[in-house]
Amino acid sequence: MLLVDAAVCVPNSPPTVARSPENDRTLLIRARQDVNDGASYLGGIVDDYDRAVDQVPRTDQKRQEGWWKTALFALFFQPSDLDFDFVKAFVNQSADSGFVWRDSYKSTFQNLSEKVIVAPILQALVFNKRPTTVANWVKKVSSWGFDKFIPCHFDAPVKATGRDIRLAFASFLDEDLADLGSPQLSSALDNVVPTRALRSSYNKDDMKILNTLDTIVVASGVVKLEKKQTTKGANV
């Protein structure tokens, strides 16, 4: 099934395209640990990318570390494990130069890798605006008999069932659905039967930037939120 952006699965190791000669250098650059591994010189402000990448060990482990950071940045924009040095980025005219990662990024990545997930940006800015409408679509799609789906990002095809898709959405929609008085996507049985879906919510600190954007969008009034149904044909 072609699922486009609705759900994805982030592989633990970089996909083939990310390991191509053109992209290999980028993974190694992002694997750097601040001043260590040839991150910078001249007081830690000015970067020499050619010199830096030559000092990073060209190992699969380093490529994997670069991939983990790339994936987390793509998912959250600025995860809580990432600090950004604006001065360094400005001096070197490069955003990558300003990234400073804490080792906690490894556990953040492991928590969601190889699982069926709904991208954070879609959770925070899109699907939460019409929970019942989205839930009805999810129920329809998840009822189809399939054992893999093809997203347009990260890894493909992904071995998963409709139940995995349904529970990936349930992880963030069920609370909203309950508040709206609509049927939830998960059941008590789903709590005991294994699934490939990520069942836990994303860390609030990782979602801070996206949630801030969501607050701005809602406050602007450009998006009308779904209202709680009180009686048939009425809402509040």
JSON list of C-alpha atoms in Angstrom, two decimals:
[
{"chain": "A", "resi": 1, "resn": "MET", "atom": "CA", "xyz": [0.00, 0.00, 0.00]},
{"chain": "A", "resi": 2, "resn": "LEU", "atom": "CA", "xyz": [1.26, 3.48, -0.88]},
{"chain": "A", "resi": 3, "resn": "LEU", "atom": "CA", "xyz": [0.80, 5.56, 2.26]},
{"chain": "A", "resi": 4, "resn": "VAL", "atom": "CA", "xyz": [2.79, 8.67, 1.26]},
{"chain": "A", "resi": 5, "resn": "ASP", "atom": "CA", "xyz": [3.41, 10.75, 4.44]},
{"chain": "A", "resi": 6, "resn": "ALA", "atom": "CA", "xyz": [0.73, 9.47, 6.84]},
{"chain": "A", "resi": 7, "resn": "ALA", "atom": "CA", "xyz": [3.05, 6.99, 8.56]},
{"chain": "A", "resi": 8, "resn": "VAL", "atom": "CA", "xyz": [6.75, 6.22, 8.28]},
{"chain": "A", "resi": 9, "resn": "CYS", "atom": "CA", "xyz": [9.42, 3.96, 9.73]},
{"chain": "A", "resi": 10, "resn": "VAL", "atom": "CA", "xyz": [12.92, 5.26, 10.48]},
{"chain": "A", "resi": 11, "resn": "PRO", "atom": "CA", "xyz": [15.57, 2.55, 9.92]},
{"chain": "A", "resi": 12, "resn": "ASN", "atom": "CA", "xyz": [18.35, 2.11, 12.45]},
{"chain": "A", "resi": 13, "resn": "SER", "atom": "CA", "xyz": [21.00, 2.27, 9.72]},
{"chain": "A", "resi": 14, "resn": "PRO", "atom": "CA", "xyz": [21.18, 4.85, 6.93]},
{"chain": "A", "resi": 15, "resn": "PRO", "atom": "CA", "xyz": [19.34, 3.79, 3.76]},
{"chain": "A", "resi": 16, "resn": "THR", "atom": "CA", "xyz": [21.29, 3.14, 0.58]},
{"chain": "A", "resi": 17, "resn": "VAL", "atom": "CA", "xyz": [20.80, 6.62, -0.85]},
{"chain": "A", "resi": 18, "resn": "ALA", "atom": "CA", "xyz": [22.24, 8.19, 2.33]},
{"chain": "A", "resi": 19, "resn": "ARG", "atom": "CA", "xyz": [25.35, 6.01, 2.01]},
{"chain": "A", "resi": 20, "resn": "SER", "atom": "CA", "xyz": [26.05, 7.06, -1.57]},
{"chain": "A", "resi": 21, "resn": "PRO", "atom": "CA", "xyz": [29.40, 8.82, -2.24]},
{"chain": "A", "resi": 22, "resn": "GLU", "atom": "CA", "xyz": [27.61, 12.17, -2.61]},
{"chain": "A", "resi": 23, "resn": "ASN", "atom": "CA", "xyz": [25.94, 11.89, 0.82]},
{"chain": "A", "resi": 24, "resn": "ASP", "atom": "CA", "xyz": [28.63, 10.00, 2.74]},
{"chain": "A", "resi": 25, "resn": "ARG", "atom": "CA", "xyz": [30.50, 13.22, 3.56]},
{"chain": "A", "resi": 26, "resn": "THR", "atom": "CA", "xyz": [27.35, 14.76, 5.03]},
{"chain": "A", "resi": 27, "resn": "LEU", "atom": "CA", "xyz": [26.81, 11.83, 7.39]},
{"chain": "A", "resi": 28, "resn": "LEU", "atom": "CA", "xyz": [30.41, 12.02, 8.58]},
{"chain": "A", "resi": 29, "resn": "ILE", "atom": "CA", "xyz": [30.19, 15.78, 9.13]},
{"chain": "A", "resi": 30, "resn": "ARG", "atom": "CA", "xyz": [27.07, 15.33, 11.25]},
{"chain": "A", "resi": 31, "resn": "ALA", "atom": "CA", "xyz": [28.68, 12.51, 13.22]},
{"chain": "A", "resi": 32, "resn": "ARG", "atom": "CA", "xyz": [31.10, 14.96, 14.77]},
{"chain": "A", "resi": 33, "resn": "GLN", "atom": "CA", "xyz": [30.89, 15.63, 18.49]},
{"chain": "A", "resi": 34, "resn": "ASP", "atom": "CA", "xyz": [31.50, 19.37, 18.81]},
{"chain": "A", "resi": 35, "resn": "VAL", "atom": "CA", "xyz": [35.25, 19.95, 19.25]},
{"chain": "A", "resi": 36, "resn": "ASN", "atom": "CA", "xyz": [36.03, 16.24, 19.21]},
{"chain": "A", "resi": 37, "resn": "ASP", "atom": "CA", "xyz": [36.33, 14.30, 15.96]},
{"chain": "A", "resi": 38, "resn": "GLY", "atom": "CA", "xyz": [37.61, 17.33, 14.08]},
{"chain": "A", "resi": 39, "resn": "ALA", "atom": "CA", "xyz": [34.53, 19.46, 14.69]},
{"chain": "A", "resi": 40, "resn": "SER", "atom": "CA", "xyz": [36.29, 22.79, 14.68]},
{"chain": "A", "resi": 41, "resn": "TYR", "atom": "CA", "xyz": [39.50, 24.66, 15.23]},
{"chain": "A", "resi": 42, "resn": "LEU", "atom": "CA", "xyz": [40.66, 28.19, 16.06]},
{"chain": "A", "resi": 43, "resn": "GLY", "atom": "CA", "xyz": [38.96, 28.29, 19.43]},
{"chain": "A", "resi": 44, "resn": "GLY", "atom": "CA", "xyz": [35.96, 26.19, 18.42]},
{"chain": "A", "resi": 45, "resn": "ILE", "atom": "CA", "xyz": [34.36, 28.93, 16.32]},
{"chain": "A", "resi": 46, "resn": "VAL", "atom": "CA", "xyz": [35.64, 28.56, 12.75]},
{"chain": "A", "resi": 47, "resn": "ASP", "atom": "CA", "xyz": [34.94, 25.29, 10.96]},
{"chain": "A", "resi": 48, "resn": "ASP", "atom": "CA", "xyz": [37.08, 23.78, 8.24]},
{"chain": "A", "resi": 49, "resn": "TYR", "atom": "CA", "xyz": [34.77, 21.16, 6.78]},
{"chain": "A", "resi": 50, "resn": "ASP", "atom": "CA", "xyz": [37.41, 19.54, 4.60]},
{"chain": "A", "resi": 51, "resn": "ARG", "atom": "CA", "xyz": [39.76, 19.20, 7.52]},
{"chain": "A", "resi": 52, "resn": "ALA", "atom": "CA", "xyz": [36.94, 18.13, 9.85]},
{"chain": "A", "resi": 53, "resn": "VAL", "atom": "CA", "xyz": [35.60, 15.33, 7.68]},
{"chain": "A", "resi": 54, "resn": "ASP", "atom": "CA", "xyz": [39.10, 13.96, 7.18]},
{"chain": "A", "resi": 55, "resn": "GLN", "atom": "CA", "xyz": [39.45, 13.62, 10.95]},
{"chain": "A", "resi": 56, "resn": "VAL", "atom": "CA", "xyz": [36.18, 11.73, 11.46]},
{"chain": "A", "resi": 57, "resn": "PRO", "atom": "CA", "xyz": [36.77, 7.94, 11.41]},
{"chain": "A", "resi": 58, "resn": "ARG", "atom": "CA", "xyz": [35.21, 6.56, 8.22]},
{"chain": "A", "resi": 59, "resn": "THR", "atom": "CA", "xyz": [33.38, 3.75, 9.97]},
{"chain": "A", "resi": 60, "resn": "ASP", "atom": "CA", "xyz": [29.83, 2.42, 9.74]},
{"chain": "A", "resi": 61, "resn": "GLN", "atom": "CA", "xyz": [29.34, 3.45, 13.36]},
{"chain": "A", "resi": 62, "resn": "LYS", "atom": "CA", "xyz": [30.11, 7.10, 12.54]},
{"chain": "A", "resi": 63, "resn": "ARG", "atom": "CA", "xyz": [27.87, 7.00, 9.48]},
{"chain": "A", "resi": 64, "resn": "GLN", "atom": "CA", "xyz": [25.12, 5.60, 11.66]},
{"chain": "A", "resi": 65, "resn": "GLU", "atom": "CA", "xyz": [25.58, 8.38, 14.22]},
{"chain": "A", "resi": 66, "resn": "GLY", "atom": "CA", "xyz": [25.33, 10.93, 11.42]},
{"chain": "A", "resi": 67, "resn": "TRP", "atom": "CA", "xyz": [22.16, 9.26, 10.19]},
{"chain": "A", "resi": 68, "resn": "TRP", "atom": "CA", "xyz": [20.55, 9.27, 13.64]},
{"chain": "A", "resi": 69, "resn": "LYS", "atom": "CA", "xyz": [21.15, 13.01, 14.01]},
{"chain": "A", "resi": 70, "resn": "THR", "atom": "CA", "xyz": [19.90, 13.71, 10.49]},
{"chain": "A", "resi": 71, "resn": "ALA", "atom": "CA", "xyz": [16.70, 11.74, 11.12]},
{"chain": "A", "resi": 72, "resn": "LEU", "atom": "CA", "xyz": [15.98, 13.41, 14.46]},
{"chain": "A", "resi": 73, "resn": "PHE", "atom": "CA", "xyz": [16.49, 16.86, 13.03]},
{"chain": "A", "resi": 74, "resn": "ALA", "atom": "CA", "xyz": [14.19, 16.06, 10.11]},
{"chain": "A", "resi": 75, "resn": "LEU", "atom": "CA", "xyz": [11.49, 14.77, 12.46]},
{"chain": "A", "resi": 76, "resn": "PHE", "atom": "CA", "xyz": [11.54, 17.41, 15.21]},
{"chain": "A", "resi": 77, "resn": "PHE", "atom": "CA", "xyz": [13.35, 20.40, 13.63]},
{"chain": "A", "resi": 78, "resn": "GLN", "atom": "CA", "xyz": [15.10, 20.95, 16.97]},
{"chain": "A", "resi": 79, "resn": "PRO", "atom": "CA", "xyz": [14.94, 17.96, 19.32]},
{"chain": "A", "resi": 80, "resn": "SER", "atom": "CA", "xyz": [15.75, 18.56, 22.97]},
{"chain": "A", "resi": 81, "resn": "ASP", "atom": "CA", "xyz": [19.12, 16.78, 22.53]},
{"chain": "A", "resi": 82, "resn": "LEU", "atom": "CA", "xyz": [20.28, 19.49, 20.14]},
{"chain": "A", "resi": 83, "resn": "ASP", "atom": "CA", "xyz": [21.68, 22.91, 20.98]},
{"chain": "A", "resi": 84, "resn": "PHE", "atom": "CA", "xyz": [22.30, 25.49, 18.30]},
{"chain": "A", "resi": 85, "resn": "ASP", "atom": "CA", "xyz": [25.26, 27.88, 18.33]},
{"chain": "A", "resi": 86, "resn": "PHE", "atom": "CA", "xyz": [24.00, 30.83, 16.26]},
{"chain": "A", "resi": 87, "resn": "VAL", "atom": "CA", "xyz": [27.35, 32.64, 16.40]},
{"chain": "A", "resi": 88, "resn": "LYS", "atom": "CA", "xyz": [29.24, 29.66, 15.03]},
{"chain": "A", "resi": 89, "resn": "ALA", "atom": "CA", "xyz": [26.64, 29.05, 12.34]},
{"chain": "A", "resi": 90, "resn": "PHE", "atom": "CA", "xyz": [26.79, 32.71, 11.28]},
{"chain": "A", "resi": 91, "resn": "VAL", "atom": "CA", "xyz": [30.60, 32.85, 11.21]},
{"chain": "A", "resi": 92, "resn": "ASN", "atom": "CA", "xyz": [30.77, 29.75, 9.03]},
{"chain": "A", "resi": 93, "resn": "GLN", "atom": "CA", "xyz": [27.62, 30.51, 7.03]},
{"chain": "A", "resi": 94, "resn": "SER", "atom": "CA", "xyz": [26.42, 26.96, 7.67]},
{"chain": "A", "resi": 95, "resn": "ALA", "atom": "CA", "xyz": [23.64, 25.61, 9.85]},
{"chain": "A", "resi": 96, "resn": "ASP", "atom": "CA", "xyz": [25.46, 22.28, 10.30]},
{"chain": "A", "resi": 97, "resn": "SER", "atom": "CA", "xyz": [28.35, 24.19, 11.87]},
{"chain": "A", "resi": 98, "resn": "GLY", "atom": "CA", "xyz": [26.12, 25.38, 14.70]},
{"chain": "A", "resi": 99, "resn": "PHE", "atom": "CA", "xyz": [24.73, 21.99, 15.72]},
{"chain": "A", "resi": 100, "resn": "VAL", "atom": "CA", "xyz": [25.92, 20.70, 19.10]},
{"chain": "A", "resi": 101, "resn": "TRP", "atom": "CA", "xyz": [24.43, 17.35, 20.09]},
{"chain": "A", "resi": 102, "resn": "ARG", "atom": "CA", "xyz": [24.20, 15.76, 23.53]},
{"chain": "A", "resi": 103, "resn": "ASP", "atom": "CA", "xyz": [24.70, 12.00, 23.85]},
{"chain": "A", "resi": 104, "resn": "SER", "atom": "CA", "xyz": [21.07, 11.62, 24.92]},
{"chain": "A", "resi": 105, "resn": "TYR", "atom": "CA", "xyz": [20.14, 11.80, 21.21]},
{"chain": "A", "resi": 106, "resn": "LYS", "atom": "CA", "xyz": [21.02, 8.10, 20.98]},
{"chain": "A", "resi": 107, "resn": "SER", "atom": "CA", "xyz": [18.25, 7.01, 23.35]},
{"chain": "A", "resi": 108, "resn": "THR", "atom": "CA", "xyz": [15.81, 9.43, 21.70]},
{"chain": "A", "resi": 109, "resn": "PHE", "atom": "CA", "xyz": [16.47, 7.82, 18.33]},
{"chain": "A", "resi": 110, "resn": "GLN", "atom": "CA", "xyz": [16.32, 4.26, 19.65]},
{"chain": "A", "resi": 111, "resn": "ASN", "atom": "CA", "xyz": [12.92, 4.95, 21.18]},
{"chain": "A", "resi": 112, "resn": "LEU", "atom": "CA", "xyz": [11.33, 5.50, 17.77]},
{"chain": "A", "resi": 113, "resn": "SER", "atom": "CA", "xyz": [13.56, 3.71, 15.24]},
{"chain": "A", "resi": 114, "resn": "GLU", "atom": "CA", "xyz": [12.28, 0.61, 13.43]},
{"chain": "A", "resi": 115, "resn": "LYS", "atom": "CA", "xyz": [8.75, 1.40, 14.63]},
{"chain": "A", "resi": 116, "resn": "VAL", "atom": "CA", "xyz": [5.71, 2.53, 12.67]},
{"chain": "A", "resi": 117, "resn": "ILE", "atom": "CA", "xyz": [5.24, 6.18, 13.59]},
{"chain": "A", "resi": 118, "resn": "VAL", "atom": "CA", "xyz": [3.29, 9.25, 12.57]},
{"chain": "A", "resi": 119, "resn": "ALA", "atom": "CA", "xyz": [5.71, 12.09, 11.91]},
{"chain": "A", "resi": 120, "resn": "PRO", "atom": "CA", "xyz": [5.78, 14.70, 14.72]},
{"chain": "A", "resi": 121, "resn": "ILE", "atom": "CA", "xyz": [5.03, 17.61, 12.39]},
{"chain": "A", "resi": 122, "resn": "LEU", "atom": "CA", "xyz": [1.84, 15.90, 11.17]},
{"chain": "A", "resi": 123, "resn": "GLN", "atom": "CA", "xyz": [0.81, 15.11, 14.73]},
{"chain": "A", "resi": 124, "resn": "ALA", "atom": "CA", "xyz": [1.32, 18.68, 15.93]},
{"chain": "A", "resi": 125, "resn": "LEU", "atom": "CA", "xyz": [0.17, 20.72, 12.94]},
{"chain": "A", "resi": 126, "resn": "VAL", "atom": "CA", "xyz": [-2.22, 18.63, 10.85]},
{"chain": "A", "resi": 127, "resn": "PHE", "atom": "CA", "xyz": [-3.94, 15.52, 12.18]},
{"chain": "A", "resi": 128, "resn": "ASN", "atom": "CA", "xyz": [-4.82, 16.99, 15.59]},
{"chain": "A", "resi": 129, "resn": "LYS", "atom": "CA", "xyz": [-7.11, 19.58, 13.98]},
{"chain": "A", "resi": 130, "resn": "ARG", "atom": "CA", "xyz": [-9.75, 17.04, 12.90]},
{"chain": "A", "resi": 131, "resn": "PRO", "atom": "CA", "xyz": [-9.30, 13.98, 15.17]},
{"chain": "A", "resi": 132, "resn": "THR", "atom": "CA", "xyz": [-12.61, 12.31, 14.33]},
{"chain": "A", "resi": 133, "resn": "THR", "atom": "CA", "xyz": [-12.23, 12.77, 10.57]},
{"chain": "A", "resi": 134, "resn": "VAL", "atom": "CA", "xyz": [-8.67, 11.43, 10.71]},
{"chain": "A", "resi": 135, "resn": "ALA", "atom": "CA", "xyz": [-9.72, 8.52, 12.93]},
{"chain": "A", "resi": 136, "resn": "ASN", "atom": "CA", "xyz": [-12.46, 7.51, 10.49]},
{"chain": "A", "resi": 137, "resn": "TRP", "atom": "CA", "xyz": [-9.92, 7.54, 7.64]},
{"chain": "A", "resi": 138, "resn": "VAL", "atom": "CA", "xyz": [-7.47, 5.48, 9.72]},
{"chain": "A", "resi": 139, "resn": "LYS", "atom": "CA", "xyz": [-10.14, 2.89, 10.52]},
{"chain": "A", "resi": 140, "resn": "LYS", "atom": "CA", "xyz": [-10.98, 2.53, 6.85]},
{"chain": "A", "resi": 141, "resn": "VAL", "atom": "CA", "xyz": [-7.37, 2.20, 5.72]},
{"chain": "A", "resi": 142, "resn": "SER", "atom": "CA", "xyz": [-6.38, -0.12, 8.56]},
{"chain": "A", "resi": 143, "resn": "SER", "atom": "CA", "xyz": [-9.22, -2.50, 7.67]},
{"chain": "A", "resi": 144, "resn": "TRP", "atom": "CA", "xyz": [-7.60, -3.30, 4.35]},
{"chain": "A", "resi": 145, "resn": "GLY", "atom": "CA", "xyz": [-5.66, -6.53, 4.21]},
{"chain": "A", "resi": 146, "resn": "PHE", "atom": "CA", "xyz": [-2.00, -5.59, 3.70]},
{"chain": "A", "resi": 147, "resn": "ASP", "atom": "CA", "xyz": [1.31, -6.65, 5.20]},
{"chain": "A", "resi": 148, "resn": "LYS", "atom": "CA", "xyz": [3.50, -3.75, 4.10]},
{"chain": "A", "resi": 149, "resn": "PHE", "atom": "CA", "xyz": [3.23, -0.12, 3.06]},
{"chain": "A", "resi": 150, "resn": "ILE", "atom": "CA", "xyz": [5.35, 2.32, 1.09]},
{"chain": "A", "resi": 151, "resn": "PRO", "atom": "CA", "xyz": [5.95, 5.78, 2.59]},
{"chain": "A", "resi": 152, "resn": "CYS", "atom": "CA", "xyz": [7.71, 8.57, 0.71]},
{"chain": "A", "resi": 153, "resn": "HIS", "atom": "CA", "xyz": [10.34, 9.13, 3.40]},
{"chain": "A", "resi": 154, "resn": "PHE", "atom": "CA", "xyz": [12.96, 7.10, 5.26]},
{"chain": "A", "resi": 155, "resn": "ASP", "atom": "CA", "xyz": [12.60, 3.34, 4.61]},
{"chain": "A", "resi": 156, "resn": "ALA", "atom": "CA", "xyz": [10.42, 1.39, 2.18]},
{"chain": "A", "resi": 157, "resn": "PRO", "atom": "CA", "xyz": [8.68, -0.94, 1.93]},
{"chain": "A", "resi": 158, "resn": "VAL", "atom": "CA", "xyz": [7.77, -1.24, 5.62]},
{"chain": "A", "resi": 159, "resn": "LYS", "atom": "CA", "xyz": [6.48, -4.56, 6.93]},
{"chain": "A", "resi": 160, "resn": "ALA", "atom": "CA", "xyz": [3.38, -3.66, 8.92]},
{"chain": "A", "resi": 161, "resn": "THR", "atom": "CA", "xyz": [-0.32, -4.39, 9.16]},
{"chain": "A", "resi": 162, "resn": "GLY", "atom": "CA", "xyz": [-3.38, -2.19, 9.37]},
{"chain": "A", "resi": 163, "resn": "ARG", "atom": "CA", "xyz": [-3.36, -2.66, 13.13]},
{"chain": "A", "resi": 164, "resn": "ASP", "atom": "CA", "xyz": [0.14, -1.18, 13.33]},
{"chain": "A", "resi": 165, "resn": "ILE", "atom": "CA", "xyz": [-1.05, 1.88, 11.39]},
{"chain": "A", "resi": 166, "resn": "ARG", "atom": "CA", "xyz": [-4.13, 2.23, 13.58]},
{"chain": "A", "resi": 167, "resn": "LEU", "atom": "CA", "xyz": [-2.14, 2.07, 16.81]},
{"chain": "A", "resi": 168, "resn": "ALA", "atom": "CA", "xyz": [0.46, 4.53, 15.55]},
{"chain": "A", "resi": 169, "resn": "PHE", "atom": "CA", "xyz": [-2.36, 7.06, 15.20]},
{"chain": "A", "resi": 170, "resn": "ALA", "atom": "CA", "xyz": [-3.99, 5.97, 18.47]},
{"chain": "A", "resi": 171, "resn": "SER", "atom": "CA", "xyz": [-0.84, 6.97, 20.38]},
{"chain": "A", "resi": 172, "resn": "PHE", "atom": "CA", "xyz": [-1.66, 10.66, 19.94]},
{"chain": "A", "resi": 173, "resn": "LEU", "atom": "CA", "xyz": [-5.30, 10.79, 18.76]},
{"chain": "A", "resi": 174, "resn": "ASP", "atom": "CA", "xyz": [-7.05, 8.72, 21.44]},
{"chain": "A", "resi": 175, "resn": "GLU", "atom": "CA", "xyz": [-6.84, 11.43, 24.09]},
{"chain": "A", "resi": 176, "resn": "ASP", "atom": "CA", "xyz": [-8.30, 14.03, 21.73]},
{"chain": "A", "resi": 177, "resn": "LEU", "atom": "CA", "xyz": [-10.99, 11.61, 20.60]},
{"chain": "A", "resi": 178, "resn": "ALA", "atom": "CA", "xyz": [-12.01, 10.96, 24.19]},
{"chain": "A", "resi": 179, "resn": "ASP", "atom": "CA", "xyz": [-12.24, 14.70, 24.86]},
{"chain": "A", "resi": 180, "resn": "LEU", "atom": "CA", "xyz": [-14.47, 15.07, 21.80]},
{"chain": "A", "resi": 181, "resn": "GLY", "atom": "CA", "xyz": [-16.69, 12.18, 22.81]},
{"chain": "A", "resi": 182, "resn": "SER", "atom": "CA", "xyz": [-15.67, 10.14, 19.76]},
{"chain": "A", "resi": 183, "resn": "PRO", "atom": "CA", "xyz": [-14.72, 6.42, 19.74]},
{"chain": "A", "resi": 184, "resn": "GLN", "atom": "CA", "xyz": [-11.02, 5.80, 20.33]},
{"chain": "A", "resi": 185, "resn": "LEU", "atom": "CA", "xyz": [-8.78, 3.93, 17.92]},
{"chain": "A", "resi": 186, "resn": "SER", "atom": "CA", "xyz": [-7.34, 1.47, 20.45]},
{"chain": "A", "resi": 187, "resn": "SER", "atom": "CA", "xyz": [-8.91, -1.09, 22.76]},
{"chain": "A", "resi": 188, "resn": "ALA", "atom": "CA", "xyz": [-7.87, -2.81, 25.98]},
{"chain": "A", "resi": 189, "resn": "LEU", "atom": "CA", "xyz": [-6.72, -5.82, 23.95]},
{"chain": "A", "resi": 190, "resn": "ASP", "atom": "CA", "xyz": [-4.30, -3.63, 22.00]},
{"chain": "A", "resi": 191, "resn": "ASN", "atom": "CA", "xyz": [-2.41, -2.95, 25.22]},
{"chain": "A", "resi": 192, "resn": "VAL", "atom": "CA", "xyz": [-1.34, -6.57, 25.56]},
{"chain": "A", "resi": 193, "resn": "VAL", "atom": "CA", "xyz": [-0.89, -7.73, 21.96]},
{"chain": "A", "resi": 194, "resn": "PRO", "atom": "CA", "xyz": [2.53, -6.77, 20.48]},
{"chain": "A", "resi": 195, "resn": "THR", "atom": "CA", "xyz": [2.67, -4.23, 17.67]},
{"chain": "A", "resi": 196, "resn": "ARG", "atom": "CA", "xyz": [5.33, -2.55, 15.59]},
{"chain": "A", "resi": 197, "resn": "ALA", "atom": "CA", "xyz": [3.72, 0.84, 16.22]},
{"chain": "A", "resi": 198, "resn": "LEU", "atom": "CA", "xyz": [5.19, 3.38, 18.61]},
{"chain": "A", "resi": 199, "resn": "ARG", "atom": "CA", "xyz": [2.60, 3.44, 21.41]},
{"chain": "A", "resi": 200, "resn": "SER", "atom": "CA", "xyz": [4.11, 6.16, 23.58]},
{"chain": "A", "resi": 201, "resn": "SER", "atom": "CA", "xyz": [3.88, 9.89, 23.01]},
{"chain": "A", "resi": 202, "resn": "TYR", "atom": "CA", "xyz": [6.91, 11.86, 21.87]},
{"chain": "A", "resi": 203, "resn": "ASN", "atom": "CA", "xyz": [8.88, 13.67, 24.54]},
{"chain": "A", "resi": 204, "resn": "LYS", "atom": "CA", "xyz": [7.30, 17.09, 25.20]},
{"chain": "A", "resi": 205, "resn": "ASP", "atom": "CA", "xyz": [10.71, 18.77, 25.08]},
{"chain": "A", "resi": 206, "resn": "ASP", "atom": "CA", "xyz": [11.34, 17.28, 21.62]},
{"chain": "A", "resi": 207, "resn": "MET", "atom": "CA", "xyz": [7.96, 18.62, 20.48]},
{"chain": "A", "resi": 208, "resn": "LYS", "atom": "CA", "xyz": [8.48, 22.11, 21.90]},
{"chain": "A", "resi": 209, "resn": "ILE", "atom": "CA", "xyz": [9.18, 23.88, 18.59]},
{"chain": "A", "resi": 210, "resn": "LEU", "atom": "CA", "xyz": [6.34, 22.12, 16.77]},
{"chain": "A", "resi": 211, "resn": "ASN", "atom": "CA", "xyz": [3.88, 22.73, 19.59]},
{"chain": "A", "resi": 212, "resn": "THR", "atom": "CA", "xyz": [4.83, 26.41, 19.59]},
{"chain": "A", "resi": 213, "resn": "LEU", "atom": "CA", "xyz": [4.11, 26.57, 15.87]},
{"chain": "A", "resi": 214, "resn": "ASP", "atom": "CA", "xyz": [0.79, 24.82, 16.50]},
{"chain": "A", "resi": 215, "resn": "THR", "atom": "CA", "xyz": [-0.16, 27.41, 19.12]},
{"chain": "A", "resi": 216, "resn": "ILE", "atom": "CA", "xyz": [0.61, 30.21, 16.66]},
{"chain": "A", "resi": 217, "resn": "VAL", "atom": "CA", "xyz": [-1.43, 28.58, 13.88]},
{"chain": "A", "resi": 218, "resn": "VAL", "atom": "CA", "xyz": [-4.45, 28.01, 16.14]},
{"chain": "A", "resi": 219, "resn": "ALA", "atom": "CA", "xyz": [-4.26, 31.52, 17.60]},
{"chain": "A", "resi": 220, "resn": "SER", "atom": "CA", "xyz": [-4.19, 33.02, 14.10]},
{"chain": "A", "resi": 221, "resn": "GLY", "atom": "CA", "xyz": [-7.65, 31.60, 13.43]},
{"chain": "A", "resi": 222, "resn": "VAL", "atom": "CA", "xyz": [-6.72, 30.26, 10.00]},
{"chain": "A", "resi": 223, "resn": "VAL", "atom": "CA", "xyz": [-7.59, 26.72, 11.13]},
{"chain": "A", "resi": 224, "resn": "LYS", "atom": "CA", "xyz": [-10.97, 25.75, 12.53]},
{"chain": "A", "resi": 225, "resn": "LEU", "atom": "CA", "xyz": [-10.72, 23.04, 15.16]},
{"chain": "A", "resi": 226, "resn": "GLU", "atom": "CA", "xyz": [-13.17, 20.17, 15.49]},
{"chain": "A", "resi": 227, "resn": "LYS", "atom": "CA", "xyz": [-15.74, 20.82, 18.18]},
{"chain": "A", "resi": 228, "resn": "LYS", "atom": "CA", "xyz": [-17.12, 18.43, 20.75]},
{"chain": "A", "resi": 229, "resn": "GLN", "atom": "CA", "xyz": [-20.44, 16.87, 19.83]},
{"chain": "A", "resi": 230, "resn": "THR", "atom": "CA", "xyz": [-23.02, 17.33, 22.59]},
{"chain": "A", "resi": 231, "resn": "THR", "atom": "CA", "xyz": [-26.17, 16.05, 20.93]},
{"chain": "A", "resi": 232, "resn": "LYS", "atom": "CA", "xyz": [-26.90, 14.86, 17.43]},
{"chain": "A", "resi": 233, "resn": "GLY", "atom": "CA", "xyz": [-26.60, 17.79, 15.08]},
{"chain": "A", "resi": 234, "resn": "ALA", "atom": "CA", "xyz": [-25.27, 20.16, 17.75]},
{"chain": "A", "resi": 235, "resn": "ASN", "atom": "CA", "xyz": [-21.81, 21.03, 18.90]},
{"chain": "A", "resi": 236, "resn": "VAL", "atom": "CA", "xyz": [-19.94, 23.33, 21.25]}
]
